[in-house]
Amino acid sequence: MSESVILSVPTEQLAEDVRALLDPALDIEVIVWDSSVDAPRDRLDIVVPPYMKQGATLKRLQEVEYRLIQGQAIGYDGVAERLPPGTVYANASSVHEAATAELTLALLLGAQRDLPRMVRSQDRGEWDSFEAPGLADRRVVMLGFGGVAKAIADRLLPFEVDLVPVASHARKEEGLEVRSIDDLAELLPTAEILLIVLPGGPQTHHLVDDAVLSALPDGALVVNVGRGPIVDTDALVDHVSRGRLRVASDVFDPEPLPADHPLWKLDGVLIAPHVGGRSRAMRPRIARLVATQAERMARGEEPLNVVIRA
């Protein structure tokens, strides 16, 4: 026998999408609450905060009784410290991996074939033929081998790169030899591309510092699709301003980049404004995940993607 579930989502659009997917035999009520006003009920079994600004919702959780917080992002750094005791928090694994991998490939190709130069030439009406590094036969050292990194690897390997994943411990996974983070110093001098696909938090803060950047060969490309604070921005600016390294990234520290930040005007920089997961694939995928979580709760099953039990 199923139980009743009250699900709150932050927008009417998401509510409509979820309602269309739910099993009509289950007692699931979907209501809209974006935390800008008082909670409409004393009990909300599942709370889905807004995508980019979930902090306001997390602050108001003590106003309601709830069983699960379903985030709309994969990353959850800094979330645990803001949750009341007893909170169960699930991330949006399965929603953003493909879109983030797509953007990663766009950044890699854009930088390695110098698409910005082509755009500038087009703006001038100038036929400018040139040679670029490309991706084939380039060594890519990829920091991280979670869901997003694996989605990137699936799409990157057909470009015939020499892909070297690096994770907390060495292992063979997905047909690849994953190297230990302890081997990073050995790998950096041969890395033509350093691809960062790590979560944020104290353990990875400034992991890519001046020492790491200095170990990369001249002309190497740094791509960050993880979290901005993983990279020491001041050190990165120093290397790029000297023409030693190039950058193509979706995340930065700080965000948003101030209008007068030097990265905007330096040569060899390709900036994406933290849009890795923001493709049209997100809407149906987040709706499917939220509907699945509600149905699982109604059937007495454990939720998927639980990453925090506060």
Short mmCIF file of C-alpha atoms in Angstrom, two decimals:
data_model
loop_
_atom_site.label_atom_id
_atom_site.label_comp_id
_atom_site.label_asym_id
_atom_site.label_seq_id
_atom_site.Cartn_x
_atom_site.Cartn_y
_atom_site.Cartn_z
CA MET A 1 0.00 0.00 0.00
CA SER A 2 1.38 3.41 -0.95
CA GLU A 3 1.59 6.45 1.30
CA SER A 4 0.69 10.05 0.54
CA VAL A 5 3.51 12.41 -0.46
CA ILE A 6 3.54 16.20 -0.63
CA LEU A 7 6.19 17.48 -3.03
CA SER A 8 7.18 21.14 -3.33
CA VAL A 9 8.99 22.48 -6.39
CA PRO A 10 10.15 26.07 -7.04
CA THR A 11 8.37 26.80 -10.33
CA GLU A 12 5.00 26.15 -11.92
CA GLN A 13 6.78 24.86 -15.02
CA LEU A 14 8.56 22.14 -13.05
CA ALA A 15 5.32 21.33 -11.24
CA GLU A 16 3.53 20.79 -14.56
CA ASP A 17 6.36 18.68 -15.93
CA VAL A 18 6.44 16.47 -12.84
CA ARG A 19 2.66 16.04 -12.65
CA ALA A 20 2.66 14.79 -16.25
CA LEU A 21 5.10 12.02 -15.32
CA LEU A 22 3.66 10.78 -12.03
CA ASP A 23 1.90 7.44 -11.70
CA PRO A 24 -1.78 8.43 -11.23
CA ALA A 25 -2.29 5.44 -8.95
CA LEU A 26 -0.04 7.06 -6.33
CA ASP A 27 -1.15 9.76 -3.88
CA ILE A 28 1.36 12.51 -4.71
CA GLU A 29 0.46 16.19 -4.42
CA VAL A 30 2.72 18.69 -6.18
CA ILE A 31 2.73 22.28 -4.93
CA VAL A 32 4.86 25.31 -5.83
CA TRP A 33 7.11 26.94 -3.21
CA ASP A 34 10.23 28.93 -4.06
CA SER A 35 10.95 29.97 -0.42
CA SER A 36 10.36 33.68 -1.15
CA VAL A 37 7.23 33.41 0.99
CA ASP A 38 6.25 31.31 3.98
CA ALA A 39 5.92 27.60 3.35
CA PRO A 40 2.36 26.75 2.23
CA ARG A 41 2.21 23.67 4.47
CA ASP A 42 3.64 22.57 7.80
CA ARG A 43 4.71 19.29 6.17
CA LEU A 44 6.45 18.98 2.82
CA ASP A 45 7.76 15.46 2.32
CA ILE A 46 10.11 16.41 -0.52
CA VAL A 47 11.44 19.93 -1.02
CA VAL A 48 13.10 20.89 -4.32
CA PRO A 49 14.95 24.23 -3.95
CA PRO A 50 15.58 26.60 -6.88
CA TYR A 51 18.40 25.56 -9.20
CA MET A 52 20.95 28.34 -8.72
CA LYS A 53 19.79 29.94 -5.46
CA GLN A 54 18.89 27.18 -3.05
CA GLY A 55 20.42 28.96 -0.04
CA ALA A 56 17.20 30.81 0.82
CA THR A 57 15.27 27.55 0.89
CA LEU A 58 17.85 25.84 3.09
CA LYS A 59 17.57 28.70 5.59
CA ARG A 60 13.80 28.18 5.89
CA LEU A 61 13.82 24.43 6.40
CA GLN A 62 13.27 24.77 10.13
CA GLU A 63 9.82 26.21 9.36
CA VAL A 64 8.55 22.92 7.95
CA GLU A 65 8.59 19.20 8.52
CA TYR A 66 10.24 17.38 5.61
CA ARG A 67 11.85 14.06 4.73
CA LEU A 68 14.03 14.76 1.70
CA ILE A 69 15.71 17.75 0.08
CA GLN A 70 16.20 17.13 -3.65
CA GLY A 71 18.80 19.49 -5.11
CA GLN A 72 18.85 20.41 -8.78
CA ALA A 73 22.66 20.47 -9.09
CA ILE A 74 25.29 17.76 -8.93
CA GLY A 75 27.61 19.74 -6.67
CA TYR A 76 26.78 20.10 -3.00
CA ASP A 77 29.86 21.71 -1.47
CA GLY A 78 28.90 23.91 1.47
CA VAL A 79 25.40 22.43 1.70
CA ALA A 80 25.91 20.11 4.68
CA GLU A 81 26.90 23.01 6.96
CA ARG A 82 23.60 24.76 6.23
CA LEU A 83 21.26 21.82 6.82
CA PRO A 84 19.38 21.18 10.07
CA PRO A 85 20.26 17.93 11.86
CA GLY A 86 18.51 14.88 10.45
CA THR A 87 18.26 16.23 6.90
CA VAL A 88 18.56 13.84 3.97
CA TYR A 89 19.86 15.58 0.84
CA ALA A 90 20.00 14.12 -2.67
CA ASN A 91 21.85 15.66 -5.59
CA ALA A 92 20.86 15.72 -9.25
CA SER A 93 23.10 12.95 -10.50
CA SER A 94 21.93 11.81 -13.97
CA VAL A 95 20.63 15.29 -14.87
CA HIS A 96 23.70 17.35 -15.79
CA GLU A 97 26.44 14.92 -16.80
CA ALA A 98 25.71 14.91 -20.53
CA ALA A 99 25.28 18.68 -20.79
CA THR A 100 28.44 19.39 -18.79
CA ALA A 101 30.37 16.93 -20.93
CA GLU A 102 29.08 18.68 -24.07
CA LEU A 103 30.30 22.06 -22.86
CA THR A 104 33.63 20.56 -21.84
CA LEU A 105 34.14 19.28 -25.37
CA ALA A 106 33.13 22.68 -26.74
CA LEU A 107 35.72 24.40 -24.54
CA LEU A 108 38.41 21.89 -25.46
CA LEU A 109 37.74 22.11 -29.17
CA GLY A 110 37.27 25.87 -29.07
CA ALA A 111 40.63 26.39 -27.39
CA GLN A 112 42.60 23.69 -29.19
CA ARG A 113 41.41 24.83 -32.65
CA ASP A 114 41.37 28.52 -31.57
CA LEU A 115 37.77 29.27 -32.48
CA PRO A 116 37.97 32.70 -30.78
CA ARG A 117 40.60 33.70 -33.35
CA MET A 118 38.26 32.59 -36.13
CA VAL A 119 35.41 34.65 -34.68
CA ARG A 120 37.61 37.74 -34.44
CA SER A 121 38.75 37.24 -38.04
CA GLN A 122 35.14 36.86 -39.16
CA ASP A 123 34.22 40.11 -37.40
CA ARG A 124 36.97 41.84 -39.41
CA GLY A 125 36.09 40.10 -42.67
CA GLU A 126 39.60 38.65 -42.71
CA TRP A 127 40.57 35.26 -44.19
CA ASP A 128 43.11 34.07 -41.59
CA SER A 129 44.38 30.52 -42.10
CA PHE A 130 46.47 29.08 -39.27
CA GLU A 131 47.63 25.89 -37.57
CA ALA A 132 46.28 24.98 -34.13
CA PRO A 133 47.18 22.28 -31.57
CA GLY A 134 44.00 20.23 -32.02
CA LEU A 135 42.98 17.32 -29.80
CA ALA A 136 44.32 14.26 -31.59
CA ASP A 137 47.38 12.76 -29.87
CA ARG A 138 47.33 15.37 -27.11
CA ARG A 139 47.84 14.17 -23.54
CA VAL A 140 44.91 15.13 -21.30
CA VAL A 141 45.42 14.73 -17.55
CA MET A 142 41.92 14.74 -16.04
CA LEU A 143 41.55 15.43 -12.32
CA GLY A 144 38.51 13.50 -11.10
CA PHE A 145 36.71 10.41 -12.29
CA GLY A 146 33.14 10.70 -11.08
CA GLY A 147 29.96 10.76 -13.12
CA VAL A 148 30.70 13.96 -15.04
CA ALA A 149 34.29 12.94 -15.73
CA LYS A 150 33.17 9.57 -17.08
CA ALA A 151 30.65 11.27 -19.36
CA ILE A 152 33.46 13.52 -20.61
CA ALA A 153 35.76 10.55 -21.15
CA ASP A 154 33.13 8.76 -23.25
CA ARG A 155 32.93 11.76 -25.57
CA LEU A 156 36.60 12.73 -25.53
CA LEU A 157 38.23 9.38 -26.29
CA PRO A 158 36.89 9.24 -29.89
CA PHE A 159 39.02 12.34 -30.57
CA GLU A 160 42.06 10.06 -30.15
CA VAL A 161 43.54 11.80 -27.13
CA ASP A 162 45.89 10.23 -24.60
CA LEU A 163 43.55 10.45 -21.61
CA VAL A 164 44.99 9.99 -18.11
CA PRO A 165 42.33 10.14 -15.37
CA VAL A 166 43.56 10.97 -11.86
CA ALA A 167 41.54 10.17 -8.73
CA SER A 168 42.04 9.60 -5.02
CA HIS A 169 43.39 6.10 -5.62
CA ALA A 170 44.73 4.13 -8.56
CA ARG A 171 42.46 1.59 -10.23
CA LYS A 172 41.27 0.28 -13.56
CA GLU A 173 37.77 1.54 -14.37
CA GLU A 174 35.72 2.02 -17.52
CA GLY A 175 38.60 0.47 -19.47
CA LEU A 176 41.01 3.20 -18.34
CA GLU A 177 44.02 3.17 -16.03
CA VAL A 178 43.11 5.68 -13.34
CA ARG A 179 46.20 7.11 -11.67
CA SER A 180 46.46 8.11 -8.02
CA ILE A 181 46.56 11.77 -7.02
CA ASP A 182 49.95 10.89 -5.54
CA ASP A 183 51.21 10.55 -9.13
CA LEU A 184 50.12 14.06 -10.15
CA ALA A 185 53.57 15.65 -9.84
CA GLU A 186 54.95 13.00 -12.18
CA LEU A 187 52.16 13.54 -14.73
CA LEU A 188 52.04 17.34 -14.89
CA PRO A 189 55.16 17.95 -17.03
CA THR A 190 53.63 15.81 -19.80
CA ALA A 191 50.10 17.27 -19.57
CA GLU A 192 49.29 19.29 -22.68
CA ILE A 193 45.80 19.76 -21.24
CA LEU A 194 44.91 19.79 -17.54
CA LEU A 195 41.18 19.09 -17.24
CA ILE A 196 39.64 19.68 -13.80
CA VAL A 197 36.42 17.80 -13.03
CA LEU A 198 36.47 17.78 -9.22
CA PRO A 199 33.91 18.81 -6.60
CA GLY A 200 34.50 21.87 -4.48
CA GLY A 201 35.13 22.04 -0.75
CA PRO A 202 38.06 22.30 1.67
CA GLN A 203 39.81 19.20 0.32
CA THR A 204 40.12 20.59 -3.20
CA HIS A 205 40.46 24.32 -2.44
CA HIS A 206 43.46 25.65 -4.42
CA LEU A 207 44.52 22.12 -5.27
CA VAL A 208 45.67 23.63 -8.56
CA ASP A 209 48.05 26.23 -7.17
CA ASP A 210 51.14 27.97 -8.50
CA ALA A 211 53.27 24.86 -7.98
CA VAL A 212 50.88 22.73 -10.07
CA LEU A 213 50.59 25.36 -12.78
CA SER A 214 54.37 25.84 -12.85
CA ALA A 215 54.84 22.12 -13.46
CA LEU A 216 52.78 22.22 -16.66
CA PRO A 217 54.64 22.62 -19.95
CA ASP A 218 54.62 25.93 -21.80
CA GLY A 219 51.48 26.35 -23.89
CA ALA A 220 49.41 23.89 -21.84
CA LEU A 221 45.66 24.42 -21.60
CA VAL A 222 43.87 24.53 -18.23
CA VAL A 223 40.17 23.61 -18.38
CA ASN A 224 38.04 23.80 -15.23
CA VAL A 225 34.48 22.46 -15.25
CA GLY A 226 34.51 21.52 -11.56
CA ARG A 227 34.46 24.43 -9.11
CA GLY A 228 36.20 27.79 -9.38
CA PRO A 229 38.08 27.76 -6.03
CA ILE A 230 39.92 24.56 -7.00
CA VAL A 231 42.26 26.83 -8.99
CA ASP A 232 44.31 29.64 -7.46
CA THR A 233 43.04 32.42 -9.71
CA ASP A 234 45.89 34.83 -8.96
CA ALA A 235 48.45 32.20 -9.91
CA LEU A 236 46.48 31.35 -13.05
CA VAL A 237 46.33 35.00 -14.13
CA ASP A 238 50.09 35.27 -13.62
CA HIS A 239 50.84 32.29 -15.88
CA VAL A 240 48.37 33.34 -18.56
CA SER A 241 49.52 36.97 -18.58
CA ARG A 242 53.08 35.76 -19.23
CA GLY A 243 51.83 33.70 -22.18
CA ARG A 244 52.87 30.46 -20.53
CA LEU A 245 49.44 28.84 -20.15
CA ARG A 246 46.01 29.07 -21.76
CA VAL A 247 42.57 28.78 -20.13
CA ALA A 248 39.16 27.53 -21.25
CA SER A 249 36.83 27.21 -18.27
CA ASP A 250 33.22 27.23 -17.15
CA VAL A 251 33.86 28.01 -13.48
CA PHE A 252 35.93 30.70 -11.83
CA ASP A 253 36.79 32.27 -8.49
CA PRO A 254 35.15 34.71 -7.99
CA GLU A 255 31.83 34.22 -9.74
CA PRO A 256 30.58 36.07 -11.56
CA LEU A 257 33.90 37.45 -12.80
CA PRO A 258 33.95 41.22 -12.20
CA ALA A 259 33.86 43.29 -15.38
CA ASP A 260 37.39 44.56 -14.70
CA HIS A 261 38.89 41.13 -14.01
CA PRO A 262 42.09 40.59 -16.06
CA LEU A 263 40.93 37.22 -17.41
CA TRP A 264 38.40 38.98 -19.65
CA LYS A 265 41.10 40.67 -21.71
CA LEU A 266 44.05 38.28 -21.64
CA ASP A 267 45.01 36.37 -24.76
CA GLY A 268 44.51 32.62 -24.65
CA VAL A 269 41.40 32.72 -22.46
CA LEU A 270 37.99 31.25 -23.31
CA ILE A 271 35.29 31.99 -20.72
CA ALA A 272 31.96 30.23 -20.25
CA PRO A 273 29.73 31.82 -17.55
CA HIS A 274 29.07 28.65 -15.48
CA VAL A 275 26.53 27.16 -17.88
CA GLY A 276 27.74 23.55 -17.94
CA GLY A 277 24.39 22.07 -16.97
CA ARG A 278 22.20 24.69 -18.61
CA SER A 279 21.04 23.00 -21.78
CA ARG A 280 17.50 22.15 -22.85
CA ALA A 281 18.13 18.61 -21.64
CA MET A 282 17.90 19.80 -18.05
CA ARG A 283 14.15 20.46 -17.94
CA PRO A 284 12.94 16.94 -18.82
CA ARG A 285 15.76 15.27 -16.90
CA ILE A 286 15.18 17.10 -13.62
CA ALA A 287 11.44 16.45 -13.96
CA ARG A 288 12.07 12.72 -14.40
CA LEU A 289 14.36 12.61 -11.38
CA VAL A 290 11.96 14.53 -9.13
CA ALA A 291 9.01 12.39 -10.23
CA THR A 292 11.02 9.23 -9.60
CA GLN A 293 11.96 10.37 -6.10
CA ALA A 294 8.33 11.15 -5.26
CA GLU A 295 7.15 7.80 -6.58
CA ARG A 296 9.85 5.94 -4.65
CA MET A 297 8.83 7.67 -1.44
CA ALA A 298 5.15 6.91 -2.06
CA ARG A 299 6.06 3.23 -2.51
CA GLY A 300 8.17 3.15 0.64
CA GLU A 301 11.46 2.88 -1.26
CA GLU A 302 14.74 4.61 -0.45
CA PRO A 303 15.56 7.78 -2.43
CA LEU A 304 18.23 7.86 -5.12
CA ASN A 305 21.40 9.98 -5.11
CA VAL A 306 21.58 10.58 -1.36
CA VAL A 307 24.85 12.41 -0.70
CA ILE A 308 24.22 13.95 2.74
CA ARG A 309 22.62 12.63 5.90
CA ALA A 310 23.06 15.55 8.29
#
